[in-house]
Short mmCIF file of C-alpha atoms (C1' of nucleotides) in Angstrom, two decimals:
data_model
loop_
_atom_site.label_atom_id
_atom_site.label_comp_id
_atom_site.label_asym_id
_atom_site.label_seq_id
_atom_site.Cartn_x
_atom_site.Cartn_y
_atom_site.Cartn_z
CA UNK A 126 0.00 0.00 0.00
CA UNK A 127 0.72 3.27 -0.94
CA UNK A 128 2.22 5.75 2.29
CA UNK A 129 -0.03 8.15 3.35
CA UNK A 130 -0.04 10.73 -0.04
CA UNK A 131 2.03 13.56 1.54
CA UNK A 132 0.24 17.26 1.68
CA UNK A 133 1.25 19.79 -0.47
CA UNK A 134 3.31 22.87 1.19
CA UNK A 135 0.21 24.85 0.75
CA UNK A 136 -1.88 22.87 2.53
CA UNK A 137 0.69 22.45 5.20
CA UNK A 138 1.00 26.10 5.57
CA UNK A 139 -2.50 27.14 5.90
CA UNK A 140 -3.48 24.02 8.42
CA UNK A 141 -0.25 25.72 10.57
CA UNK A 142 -1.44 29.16 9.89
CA UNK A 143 -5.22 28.22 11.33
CA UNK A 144 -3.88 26.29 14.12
CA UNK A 145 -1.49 28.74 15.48
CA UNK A 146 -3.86 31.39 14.83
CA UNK A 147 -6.46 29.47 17.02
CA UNK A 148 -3.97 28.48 19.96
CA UNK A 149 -2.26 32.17 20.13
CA UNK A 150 -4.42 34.91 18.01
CA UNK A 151 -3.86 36.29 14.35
CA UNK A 152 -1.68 39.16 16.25
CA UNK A 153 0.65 36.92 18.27
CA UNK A 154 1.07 34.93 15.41
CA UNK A 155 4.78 35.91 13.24
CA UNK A 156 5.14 34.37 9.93
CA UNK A 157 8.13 32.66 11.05
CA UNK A 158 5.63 30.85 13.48
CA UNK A 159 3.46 29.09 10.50
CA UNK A 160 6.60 28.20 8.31
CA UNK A 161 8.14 26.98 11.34
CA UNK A 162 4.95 24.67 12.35
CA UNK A 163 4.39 24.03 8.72
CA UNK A 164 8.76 22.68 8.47
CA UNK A 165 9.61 25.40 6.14
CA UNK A 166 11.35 29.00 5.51
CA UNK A 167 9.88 31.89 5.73
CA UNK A 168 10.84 32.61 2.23
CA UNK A 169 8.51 29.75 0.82
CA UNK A 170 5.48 30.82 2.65
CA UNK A 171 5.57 33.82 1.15
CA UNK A 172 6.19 32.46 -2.05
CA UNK A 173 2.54 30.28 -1.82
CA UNK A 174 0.89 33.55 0.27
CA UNK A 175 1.21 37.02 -1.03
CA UNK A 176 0.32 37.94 2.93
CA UNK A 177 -0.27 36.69 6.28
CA UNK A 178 -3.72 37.22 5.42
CA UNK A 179 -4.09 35.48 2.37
CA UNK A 180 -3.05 31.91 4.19
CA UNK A 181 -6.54 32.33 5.33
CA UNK A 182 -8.32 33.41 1.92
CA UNK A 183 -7.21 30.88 0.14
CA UNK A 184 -9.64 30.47 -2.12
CA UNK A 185 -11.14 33.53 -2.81
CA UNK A 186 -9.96 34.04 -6.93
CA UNK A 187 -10.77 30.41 -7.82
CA UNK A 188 -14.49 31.05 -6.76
CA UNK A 189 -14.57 34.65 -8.39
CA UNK A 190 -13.73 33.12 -12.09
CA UNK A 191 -16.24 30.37 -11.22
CA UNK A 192 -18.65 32.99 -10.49
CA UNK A 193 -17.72 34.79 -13.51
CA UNK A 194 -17.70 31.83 -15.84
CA UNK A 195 -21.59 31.44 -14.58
CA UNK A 196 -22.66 34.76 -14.86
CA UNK A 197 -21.35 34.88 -18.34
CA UNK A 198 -22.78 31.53 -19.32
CA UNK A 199 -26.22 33.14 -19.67
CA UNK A 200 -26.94 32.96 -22.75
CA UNK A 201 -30.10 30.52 -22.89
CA UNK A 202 -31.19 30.63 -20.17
CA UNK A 203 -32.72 34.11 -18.10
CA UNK A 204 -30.27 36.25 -15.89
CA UNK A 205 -32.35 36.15 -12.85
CA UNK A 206 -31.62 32.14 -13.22
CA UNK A 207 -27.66 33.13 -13.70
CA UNK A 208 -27.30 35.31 -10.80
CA UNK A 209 -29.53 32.75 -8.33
CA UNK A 210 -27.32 29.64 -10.05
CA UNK A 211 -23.98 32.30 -9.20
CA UNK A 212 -25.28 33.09 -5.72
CA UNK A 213 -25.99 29.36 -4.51
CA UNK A 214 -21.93 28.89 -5.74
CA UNK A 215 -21.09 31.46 -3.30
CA UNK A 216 -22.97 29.71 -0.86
CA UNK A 217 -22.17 26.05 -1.27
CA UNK A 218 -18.46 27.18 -1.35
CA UNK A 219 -18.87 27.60 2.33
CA UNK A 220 -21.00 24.91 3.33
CA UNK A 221 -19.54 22.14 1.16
CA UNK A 222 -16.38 22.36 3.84
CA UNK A 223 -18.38 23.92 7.14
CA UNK A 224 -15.57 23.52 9.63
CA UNK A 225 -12.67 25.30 7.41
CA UNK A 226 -15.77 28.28 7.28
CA UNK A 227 -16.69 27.98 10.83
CA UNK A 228 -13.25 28.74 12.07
CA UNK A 229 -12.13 31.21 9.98
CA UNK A 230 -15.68 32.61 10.75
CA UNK A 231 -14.94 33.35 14.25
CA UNK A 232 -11.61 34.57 13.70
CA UNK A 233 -12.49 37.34 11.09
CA UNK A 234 -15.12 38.32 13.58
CA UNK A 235 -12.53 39.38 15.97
CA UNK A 236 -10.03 40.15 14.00
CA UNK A 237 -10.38 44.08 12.55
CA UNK A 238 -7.90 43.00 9.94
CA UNK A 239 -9.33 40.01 8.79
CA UNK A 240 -12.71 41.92 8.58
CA UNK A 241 -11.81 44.02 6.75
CA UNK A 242 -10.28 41.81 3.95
CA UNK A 243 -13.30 39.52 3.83
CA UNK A 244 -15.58 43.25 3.33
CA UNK A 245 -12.84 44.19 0.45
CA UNK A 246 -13.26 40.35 -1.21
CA UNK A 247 -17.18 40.52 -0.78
CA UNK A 248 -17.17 44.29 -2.51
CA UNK A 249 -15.38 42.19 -5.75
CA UNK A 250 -18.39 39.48 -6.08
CA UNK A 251 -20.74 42.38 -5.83
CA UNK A 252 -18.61 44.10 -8.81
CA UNK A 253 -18.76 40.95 -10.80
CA UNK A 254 -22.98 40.95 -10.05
CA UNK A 255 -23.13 44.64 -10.42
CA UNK A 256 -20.77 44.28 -14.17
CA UNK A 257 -23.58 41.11 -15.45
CA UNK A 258 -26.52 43.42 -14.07
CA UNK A 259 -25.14 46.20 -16.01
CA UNK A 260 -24.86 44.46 -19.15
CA UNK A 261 -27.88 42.54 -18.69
CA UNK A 262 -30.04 46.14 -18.19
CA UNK A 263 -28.38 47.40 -21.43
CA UNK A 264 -28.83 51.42 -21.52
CA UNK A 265 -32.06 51.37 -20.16
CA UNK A 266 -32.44 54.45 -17.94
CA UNK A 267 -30.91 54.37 -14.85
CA UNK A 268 -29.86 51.27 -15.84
CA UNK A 269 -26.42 51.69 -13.99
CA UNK A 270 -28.17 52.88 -11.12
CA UNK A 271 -30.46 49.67 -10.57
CA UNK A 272 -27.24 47.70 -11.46
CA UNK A 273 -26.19 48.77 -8.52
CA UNK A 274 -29.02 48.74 -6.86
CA UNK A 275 -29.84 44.87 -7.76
CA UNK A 276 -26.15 43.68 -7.05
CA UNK A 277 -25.64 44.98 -3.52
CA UNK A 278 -29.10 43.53 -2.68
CA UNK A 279 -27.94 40.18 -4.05
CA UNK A 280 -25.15 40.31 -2.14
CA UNK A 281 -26.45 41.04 1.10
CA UNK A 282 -28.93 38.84 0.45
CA UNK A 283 -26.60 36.06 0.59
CA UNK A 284 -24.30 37.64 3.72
CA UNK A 285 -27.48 37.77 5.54
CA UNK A 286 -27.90 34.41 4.88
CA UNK A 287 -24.34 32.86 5.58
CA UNK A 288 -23.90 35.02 8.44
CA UNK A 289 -27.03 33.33 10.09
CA UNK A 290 -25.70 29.92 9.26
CA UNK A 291 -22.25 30.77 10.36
CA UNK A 292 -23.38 32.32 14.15
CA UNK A 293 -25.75 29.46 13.92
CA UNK A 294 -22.14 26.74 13.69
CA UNK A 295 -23.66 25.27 10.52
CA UNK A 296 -26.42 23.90 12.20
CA UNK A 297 -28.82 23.46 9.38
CA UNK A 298 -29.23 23.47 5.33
CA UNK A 299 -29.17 27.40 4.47
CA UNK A 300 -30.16 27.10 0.80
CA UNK A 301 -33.84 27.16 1.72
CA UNK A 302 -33.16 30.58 3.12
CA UNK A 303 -31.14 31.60 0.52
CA UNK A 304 -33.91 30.83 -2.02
CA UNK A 305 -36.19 33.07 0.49
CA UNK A 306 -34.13 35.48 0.45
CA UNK A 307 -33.45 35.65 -3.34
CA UNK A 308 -36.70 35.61 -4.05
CA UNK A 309 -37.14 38.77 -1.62
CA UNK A 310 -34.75 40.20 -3.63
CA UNK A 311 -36.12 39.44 -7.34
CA UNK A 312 -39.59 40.51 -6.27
CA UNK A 313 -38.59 43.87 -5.12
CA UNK A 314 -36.84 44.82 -8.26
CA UNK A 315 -39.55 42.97 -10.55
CA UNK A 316 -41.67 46.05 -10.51
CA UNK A 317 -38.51 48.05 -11.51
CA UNK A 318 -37.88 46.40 -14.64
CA UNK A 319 -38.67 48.48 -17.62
CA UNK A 320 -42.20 46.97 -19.04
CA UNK A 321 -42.22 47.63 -22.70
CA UNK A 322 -45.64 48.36 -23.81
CA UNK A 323 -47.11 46.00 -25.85
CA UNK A 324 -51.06 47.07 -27.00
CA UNK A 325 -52.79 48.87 -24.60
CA UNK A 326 -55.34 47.56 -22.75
CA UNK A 327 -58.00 48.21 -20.04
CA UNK A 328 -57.22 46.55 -16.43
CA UNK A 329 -60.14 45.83 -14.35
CA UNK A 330 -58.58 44.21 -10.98
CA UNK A 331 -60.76 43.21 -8.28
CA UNK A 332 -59.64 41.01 -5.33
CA UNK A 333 -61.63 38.93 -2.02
CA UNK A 334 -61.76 40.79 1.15
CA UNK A 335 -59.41 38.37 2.62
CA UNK A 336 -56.10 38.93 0.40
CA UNK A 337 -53.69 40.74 1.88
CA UNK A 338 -51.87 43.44 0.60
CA UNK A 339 -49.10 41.85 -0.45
CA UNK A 340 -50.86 39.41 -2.83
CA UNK A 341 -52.48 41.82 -4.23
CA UNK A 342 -49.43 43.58 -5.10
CA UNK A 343 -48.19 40.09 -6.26
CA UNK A 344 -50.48 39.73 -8.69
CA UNK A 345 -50.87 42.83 -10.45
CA UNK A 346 -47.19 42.46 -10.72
CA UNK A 347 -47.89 39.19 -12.47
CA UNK A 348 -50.30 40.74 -14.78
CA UNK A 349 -48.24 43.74 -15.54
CA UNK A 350 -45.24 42.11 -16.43
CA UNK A 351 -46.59 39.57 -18.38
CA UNK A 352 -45.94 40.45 -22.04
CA UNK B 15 -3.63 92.38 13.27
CA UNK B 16 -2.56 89.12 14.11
CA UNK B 17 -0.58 86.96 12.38
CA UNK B 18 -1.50 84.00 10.29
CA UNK B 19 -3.51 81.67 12.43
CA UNK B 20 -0.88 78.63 12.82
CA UNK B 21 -2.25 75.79 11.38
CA UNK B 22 -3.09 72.42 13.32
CA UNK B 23 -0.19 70.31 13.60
CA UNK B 24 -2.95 67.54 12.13
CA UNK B 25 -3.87 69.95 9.42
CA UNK B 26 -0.24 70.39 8.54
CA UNK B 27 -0.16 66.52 8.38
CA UNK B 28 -2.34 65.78 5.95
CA UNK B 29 -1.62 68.69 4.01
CA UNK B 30 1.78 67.10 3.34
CA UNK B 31 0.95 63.72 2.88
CA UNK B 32 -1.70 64.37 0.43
CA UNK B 33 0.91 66.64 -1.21
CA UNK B 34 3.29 63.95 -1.04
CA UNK B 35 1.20 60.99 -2.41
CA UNK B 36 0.14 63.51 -4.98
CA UNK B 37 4.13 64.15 -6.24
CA UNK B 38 5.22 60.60 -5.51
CA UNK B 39 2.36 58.35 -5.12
CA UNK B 40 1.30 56.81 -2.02
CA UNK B 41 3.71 53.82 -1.76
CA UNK B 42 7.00 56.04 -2.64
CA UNK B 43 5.84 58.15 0.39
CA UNK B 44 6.92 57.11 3.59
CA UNK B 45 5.85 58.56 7.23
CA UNK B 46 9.22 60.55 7.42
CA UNK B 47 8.45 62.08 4.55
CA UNK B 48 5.31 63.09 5.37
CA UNK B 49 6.46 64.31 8.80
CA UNK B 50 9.49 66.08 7.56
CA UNK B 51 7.17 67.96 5.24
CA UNK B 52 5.30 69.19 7.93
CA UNK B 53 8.42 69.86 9.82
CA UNK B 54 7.43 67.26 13.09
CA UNK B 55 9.02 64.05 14.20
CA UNK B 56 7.61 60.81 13.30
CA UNK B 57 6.70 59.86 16.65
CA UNK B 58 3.98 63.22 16.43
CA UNK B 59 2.72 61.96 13.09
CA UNK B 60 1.63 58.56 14.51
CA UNK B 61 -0.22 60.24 17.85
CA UNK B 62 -1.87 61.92 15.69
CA UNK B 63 -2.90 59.35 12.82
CA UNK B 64 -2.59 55.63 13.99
CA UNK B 65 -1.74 54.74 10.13
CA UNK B 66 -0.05 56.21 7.07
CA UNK B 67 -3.40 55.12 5.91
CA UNK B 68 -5.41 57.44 8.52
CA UNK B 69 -3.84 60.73 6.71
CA UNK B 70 -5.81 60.38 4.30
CA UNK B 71 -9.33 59.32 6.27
CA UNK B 72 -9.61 62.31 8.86
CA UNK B 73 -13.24 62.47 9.66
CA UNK B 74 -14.94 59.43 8.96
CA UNK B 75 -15.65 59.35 12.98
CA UNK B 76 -17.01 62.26 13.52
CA UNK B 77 -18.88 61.78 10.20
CA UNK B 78 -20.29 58.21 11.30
CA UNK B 79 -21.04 60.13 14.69
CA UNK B 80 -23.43 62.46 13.27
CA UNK B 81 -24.74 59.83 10.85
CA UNK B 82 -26.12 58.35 14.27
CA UNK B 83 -27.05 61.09 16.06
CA UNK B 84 -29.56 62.04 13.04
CA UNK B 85 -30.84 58.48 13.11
CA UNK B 86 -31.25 58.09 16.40
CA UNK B 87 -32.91 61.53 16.83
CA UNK B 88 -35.89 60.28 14.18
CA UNK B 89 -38.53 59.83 17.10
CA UNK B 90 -40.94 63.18 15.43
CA UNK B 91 -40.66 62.62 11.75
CA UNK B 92 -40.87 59.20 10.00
CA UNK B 93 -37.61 56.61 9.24
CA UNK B 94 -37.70 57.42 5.87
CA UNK B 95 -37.54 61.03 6.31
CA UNK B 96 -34.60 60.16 8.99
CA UNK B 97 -32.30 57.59 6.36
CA UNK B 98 -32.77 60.14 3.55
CA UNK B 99 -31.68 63.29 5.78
CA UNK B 100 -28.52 60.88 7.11
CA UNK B 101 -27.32 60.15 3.64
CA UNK B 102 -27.67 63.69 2.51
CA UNK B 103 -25.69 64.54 5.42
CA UNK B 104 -22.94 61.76 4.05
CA UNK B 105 -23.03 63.39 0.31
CA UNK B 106 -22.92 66.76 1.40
CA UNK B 107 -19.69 66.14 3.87
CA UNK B 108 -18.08 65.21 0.24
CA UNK B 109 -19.51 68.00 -1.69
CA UNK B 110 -18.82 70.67 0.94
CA UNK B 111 -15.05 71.07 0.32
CA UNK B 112 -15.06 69.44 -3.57
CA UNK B 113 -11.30 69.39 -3.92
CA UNK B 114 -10.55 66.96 -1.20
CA UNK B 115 -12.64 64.55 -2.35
CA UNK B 116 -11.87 64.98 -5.88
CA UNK B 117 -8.20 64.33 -4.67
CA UNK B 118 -9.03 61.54 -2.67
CA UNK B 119 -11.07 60.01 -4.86
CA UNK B 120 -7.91 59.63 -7.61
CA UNK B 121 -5.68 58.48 -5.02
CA UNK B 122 -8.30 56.04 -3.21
CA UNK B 123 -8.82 54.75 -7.04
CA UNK B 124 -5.31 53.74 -7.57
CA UNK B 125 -3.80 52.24 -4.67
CA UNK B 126 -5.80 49.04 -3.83
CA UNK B 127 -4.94 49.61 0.16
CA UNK B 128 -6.56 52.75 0.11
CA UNK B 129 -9.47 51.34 -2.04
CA UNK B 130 -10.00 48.19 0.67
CA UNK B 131 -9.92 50.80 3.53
CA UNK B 132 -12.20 53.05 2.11
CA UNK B 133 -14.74 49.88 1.49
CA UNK B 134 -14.38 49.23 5.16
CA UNK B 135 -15.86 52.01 6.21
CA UNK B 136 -18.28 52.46 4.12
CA UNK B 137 -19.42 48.97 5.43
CA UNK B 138 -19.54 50.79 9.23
CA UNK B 139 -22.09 53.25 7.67
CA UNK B 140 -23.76 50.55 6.44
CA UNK B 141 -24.10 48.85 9.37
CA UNK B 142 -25.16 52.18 11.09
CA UNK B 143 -28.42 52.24 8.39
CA UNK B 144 -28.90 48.50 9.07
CA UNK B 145 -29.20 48.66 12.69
CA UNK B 146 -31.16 51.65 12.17
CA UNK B 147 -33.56 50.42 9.87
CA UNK B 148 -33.66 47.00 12.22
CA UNK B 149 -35.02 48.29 14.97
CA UNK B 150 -37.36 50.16 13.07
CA UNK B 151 -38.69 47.09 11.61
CA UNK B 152 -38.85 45.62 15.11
CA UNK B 153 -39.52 42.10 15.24
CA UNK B 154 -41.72 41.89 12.18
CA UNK B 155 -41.07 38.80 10.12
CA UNK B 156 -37.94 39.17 7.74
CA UNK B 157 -36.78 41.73 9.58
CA UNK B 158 -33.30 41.56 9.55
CA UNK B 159 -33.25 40.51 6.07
CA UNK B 160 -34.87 43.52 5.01
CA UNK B 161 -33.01 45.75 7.12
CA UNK B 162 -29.79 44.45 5.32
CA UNK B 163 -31.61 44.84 2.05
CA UNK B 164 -32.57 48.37 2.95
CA UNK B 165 -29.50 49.69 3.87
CA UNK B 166 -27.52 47.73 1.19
CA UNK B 167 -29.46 49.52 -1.23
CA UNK B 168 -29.11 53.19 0.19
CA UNK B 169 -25.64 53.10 0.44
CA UNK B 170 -25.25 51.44 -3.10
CA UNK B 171 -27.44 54.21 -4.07
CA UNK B 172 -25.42 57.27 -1.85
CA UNK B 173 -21.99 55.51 -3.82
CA UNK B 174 -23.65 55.26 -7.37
CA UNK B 175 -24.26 59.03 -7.09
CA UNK B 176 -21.34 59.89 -5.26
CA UNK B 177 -19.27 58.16 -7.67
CA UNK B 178 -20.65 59.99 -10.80
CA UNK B 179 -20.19 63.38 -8.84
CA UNK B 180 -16.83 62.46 -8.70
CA UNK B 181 -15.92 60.76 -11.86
CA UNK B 182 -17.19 64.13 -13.41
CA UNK B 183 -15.07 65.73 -11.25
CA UNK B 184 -17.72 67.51 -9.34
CA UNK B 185 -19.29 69.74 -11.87
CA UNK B 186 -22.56 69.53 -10.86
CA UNK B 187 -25.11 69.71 -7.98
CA UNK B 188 -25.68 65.74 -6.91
CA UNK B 189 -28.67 66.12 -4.54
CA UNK B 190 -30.90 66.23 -7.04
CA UNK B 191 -29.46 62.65 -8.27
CA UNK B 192 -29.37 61.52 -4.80
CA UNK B 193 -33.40 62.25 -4.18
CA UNK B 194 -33.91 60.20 -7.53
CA UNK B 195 -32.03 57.33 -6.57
CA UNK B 196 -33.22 57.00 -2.99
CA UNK B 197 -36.72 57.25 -4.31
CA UNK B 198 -36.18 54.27 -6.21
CA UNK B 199 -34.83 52.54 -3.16
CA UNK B 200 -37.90 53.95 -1.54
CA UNK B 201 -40.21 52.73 -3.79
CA UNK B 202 -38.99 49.60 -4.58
CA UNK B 203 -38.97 48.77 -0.60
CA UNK B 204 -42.48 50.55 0.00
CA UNK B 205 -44.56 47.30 -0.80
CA UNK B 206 -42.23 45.08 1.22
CA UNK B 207 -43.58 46.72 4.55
CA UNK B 208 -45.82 44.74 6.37
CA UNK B 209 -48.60 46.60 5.87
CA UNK B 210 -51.27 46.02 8.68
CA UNK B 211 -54.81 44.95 8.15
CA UNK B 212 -56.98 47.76 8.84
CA UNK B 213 -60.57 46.61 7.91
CA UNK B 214 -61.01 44.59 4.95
CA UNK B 215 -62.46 46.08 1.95
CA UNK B 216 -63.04 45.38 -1.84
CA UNK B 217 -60.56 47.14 -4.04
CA UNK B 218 -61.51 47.78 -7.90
CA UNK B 219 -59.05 49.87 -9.73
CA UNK B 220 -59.40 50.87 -13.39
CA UNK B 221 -56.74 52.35 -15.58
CA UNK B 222 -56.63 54.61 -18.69
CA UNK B 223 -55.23 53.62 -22.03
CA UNK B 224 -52.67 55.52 -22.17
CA UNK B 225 -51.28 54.49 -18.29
CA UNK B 226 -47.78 53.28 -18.04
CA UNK B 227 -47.41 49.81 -16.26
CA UNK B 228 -45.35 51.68 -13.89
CA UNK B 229 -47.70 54.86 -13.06
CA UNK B 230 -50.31 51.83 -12.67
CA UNK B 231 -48.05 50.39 -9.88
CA UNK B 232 -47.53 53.55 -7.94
CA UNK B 233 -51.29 54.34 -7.93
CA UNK B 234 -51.72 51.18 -6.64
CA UNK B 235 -49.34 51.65 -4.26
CA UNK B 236 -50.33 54.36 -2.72
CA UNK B 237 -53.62 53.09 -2.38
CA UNK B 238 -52.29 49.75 -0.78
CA UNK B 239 -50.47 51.94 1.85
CA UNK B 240 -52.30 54.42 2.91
CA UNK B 241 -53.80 53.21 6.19
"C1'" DC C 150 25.45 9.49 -20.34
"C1'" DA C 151 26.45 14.26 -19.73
"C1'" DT C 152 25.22 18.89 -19.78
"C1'" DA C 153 22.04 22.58 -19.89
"C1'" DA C 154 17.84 24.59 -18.37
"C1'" DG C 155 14.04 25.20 -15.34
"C1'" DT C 156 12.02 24.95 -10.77
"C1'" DA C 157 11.56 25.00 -5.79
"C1'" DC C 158 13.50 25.97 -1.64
"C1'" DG C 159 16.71 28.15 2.09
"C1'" DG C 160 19.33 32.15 3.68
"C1'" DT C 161 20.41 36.85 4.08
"C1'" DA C 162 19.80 41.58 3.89
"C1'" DC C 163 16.94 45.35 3.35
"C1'" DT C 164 12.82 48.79 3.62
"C1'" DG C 165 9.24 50.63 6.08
"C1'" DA C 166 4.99 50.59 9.19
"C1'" DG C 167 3.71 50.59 13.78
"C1'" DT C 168 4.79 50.21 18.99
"C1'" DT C 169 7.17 51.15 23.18
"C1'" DT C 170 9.95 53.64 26.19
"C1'" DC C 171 12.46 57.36 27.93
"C1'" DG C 172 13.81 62.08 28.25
"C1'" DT C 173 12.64 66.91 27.99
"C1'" DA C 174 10.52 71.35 27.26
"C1'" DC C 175 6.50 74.09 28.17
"C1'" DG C 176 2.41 75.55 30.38
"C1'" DT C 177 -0.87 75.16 34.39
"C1'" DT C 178 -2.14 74.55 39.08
"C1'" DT C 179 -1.62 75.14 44.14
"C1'" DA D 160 8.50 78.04 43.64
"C1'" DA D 161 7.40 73.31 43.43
"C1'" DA D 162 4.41 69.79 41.60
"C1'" DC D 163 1.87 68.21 37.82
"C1'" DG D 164 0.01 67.11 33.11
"C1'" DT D 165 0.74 67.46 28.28
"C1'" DA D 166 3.06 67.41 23.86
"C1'" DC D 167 6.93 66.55 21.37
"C1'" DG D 168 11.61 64.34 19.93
"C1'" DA D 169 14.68 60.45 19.86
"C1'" DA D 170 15.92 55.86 19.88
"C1'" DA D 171 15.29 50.98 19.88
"C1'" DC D 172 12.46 47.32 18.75
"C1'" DT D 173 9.10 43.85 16.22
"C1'" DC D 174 7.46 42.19 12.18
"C1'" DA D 175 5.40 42.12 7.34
"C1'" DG D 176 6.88 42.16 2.85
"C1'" DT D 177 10.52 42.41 -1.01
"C1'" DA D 178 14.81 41.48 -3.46
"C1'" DC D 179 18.64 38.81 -4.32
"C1'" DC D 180 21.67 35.02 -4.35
"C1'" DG D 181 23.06 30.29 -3.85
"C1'" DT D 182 21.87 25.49 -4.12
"C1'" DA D 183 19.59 21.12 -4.61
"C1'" DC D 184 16.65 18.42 -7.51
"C1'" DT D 185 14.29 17.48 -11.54
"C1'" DT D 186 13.57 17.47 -16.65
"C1'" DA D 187 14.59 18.04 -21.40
"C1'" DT D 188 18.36 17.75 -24.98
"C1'" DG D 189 22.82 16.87 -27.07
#
DNA sequence: CATAAGTACGGTACTGAGTTTCGTACGTTT
DNA sequence: AAACGTACGAAACTCAGTACCGTACTTATG
């Protein structure tokens, strides 16, 4: 039988830089620490980690051109399905390994550094969202306006909804949410897409005492929007 | 008369090291630089800016300080009168002395610490609006959800116009920009608030010919609203 | 088989941000 | 006049990040 398959030096690195991070704080933590604990220089780790940081975000570019590839494979089918498809990535890139998220989790939460990164890596997604929303709207007016508008409400969308899962340590499937959440999202900015008339007609809407507001609105959006 | 008013030492400060990035760019500056320019020691520069970084940031605390005070001071008039006076206050501390910002704003665009930095704190005014617009909410369902939806969208909607203003190099008055885009914010989260049942009644709307899809929906909203 | 080329790592030295500590000058209080 | 607090300068230190060089180990090429 084969020996056990040796890690890469990548892998050993960040496994060191997590565990010493854990046991003694991102602060007390030197680089010479985690290539110490990992059996190599301090000249190698920093030629697998541009920063200290990054042997925590390791992953962060690999799931931005997956992202991207999705958003820009949109050609059959509609962009709302893109952008929900891009979103659940986003998503199931944390779940699929929970503990890896979980940790880092808590120590970005404490760590004003760390924060900080993980706010500058989220701002990218929502430029890659924002860019497809953009080109999706065309030159519709204000159509970089509800770009914007649409992407940072995707994205929050989906922090609100890891964030939950995350304080709640992974306890449950979030997609469900997410889906929720998405669809909060896609039926507040329905009304805001640009209807292009199409015959005019008279509307005659009349609804039971008992619906409430909200399906009301629901389906005159329905009607409205149906071409 | 007196003599000239001696400037602040912090004033002198970031006078020279916007100076200096402006000559040499911000990575070819170093704190002695920037102290020597304004003829102090290096220790002074760093009591009175924890970061070569914080030069170029002065006020965002006293900024985010009066952000909350206005919020928290919205107990007469109604949230939405409160979040639209806070982020005029935010736009107007940019218009109100142009040049800075315009300088900023082609520094912050070019080095990517500077860009990260100023992303992190626009995610502390953020989180200002959110908690804001939380407790508003209360405990109705989705709350927290929409109150990261809400304020996700008016700062996306504060940065779109800020952004123009500055990418056009502040030619022109942005208020009037900033009214339009938070009444699209406004409008597209009017019909997510829970509206509460107040008697049931039959509604029957009719329409002209010649009504846009999207004058039908604000009628309608309007009706659907008004308690 | 031998040599050249490419790659991955270790070691050293350097720059510069940020912290800590100590000394000192100046103004204010009692 | 003595005690005190404050603000600055100076120096030494830690550590992240970069640049450079030397060396082993592998892979093509004669």
């Amino acid at each position: 039988m084969a020996p056990v398959p040796k890690p890469s030096i990548s892998h050993r690195l960040a496994e060191a830089a997590v565990a010493l991070f854990d046991e003694n704080g991102y602060d007390a933590t030197t680089v010479d620490d985690i290539a110490a604990r990992a059996g190599v220089s301090r000249s190698t780790f920093f030629r697998h980690y541009h920063s200290k940081e990054d042997a925590i975000f390791p992953d962060h570019d690999a799931l931005l051109a997956r992202i991207d590839t999705r958003l820009r494979a949109s050609a059959a089918d509609t962009a709302i399905v893109a952008i929900t498809d891009a979103v659940r990535l986003v998503l199931a890139h944390y779940v699929d390994d929970a503990e890896v998220s979980l940790r880092r989790y808590r120590l970005v939460r404490e760590v004003p550094a760390l924060r900080d990164r993980e706010i500058a890596s989220v701002a990218r997604y929502q430029r890659l969202f924002r860019e497809f929303v953009g080109e999706w709207l065309g030159d519709s007016p204000d159509a970089g306006l509800r770009a914007e508008l649409m992407a940072a409400s995707v994205v929050a969308a989906h922090n609100q909804v890891l964030r939950g899962w995350l304080r709640a340590g992974g306890a449950y499937d979030p997609f469900g949410l997410l889906d929720h959440a998405l669809g909060y999202v896609i039926a507040t900015f329905r009304h805001l897409e640009q209807p292009q008339e199409k015959g005019e007609q008279v509307v005659v809407a009349t609804f039971s005492r008992s619906a409430s507001p909200r399906a009301v609105m629901e389906a005159i959006q329905a009607h409205l929007e149906a071409r």
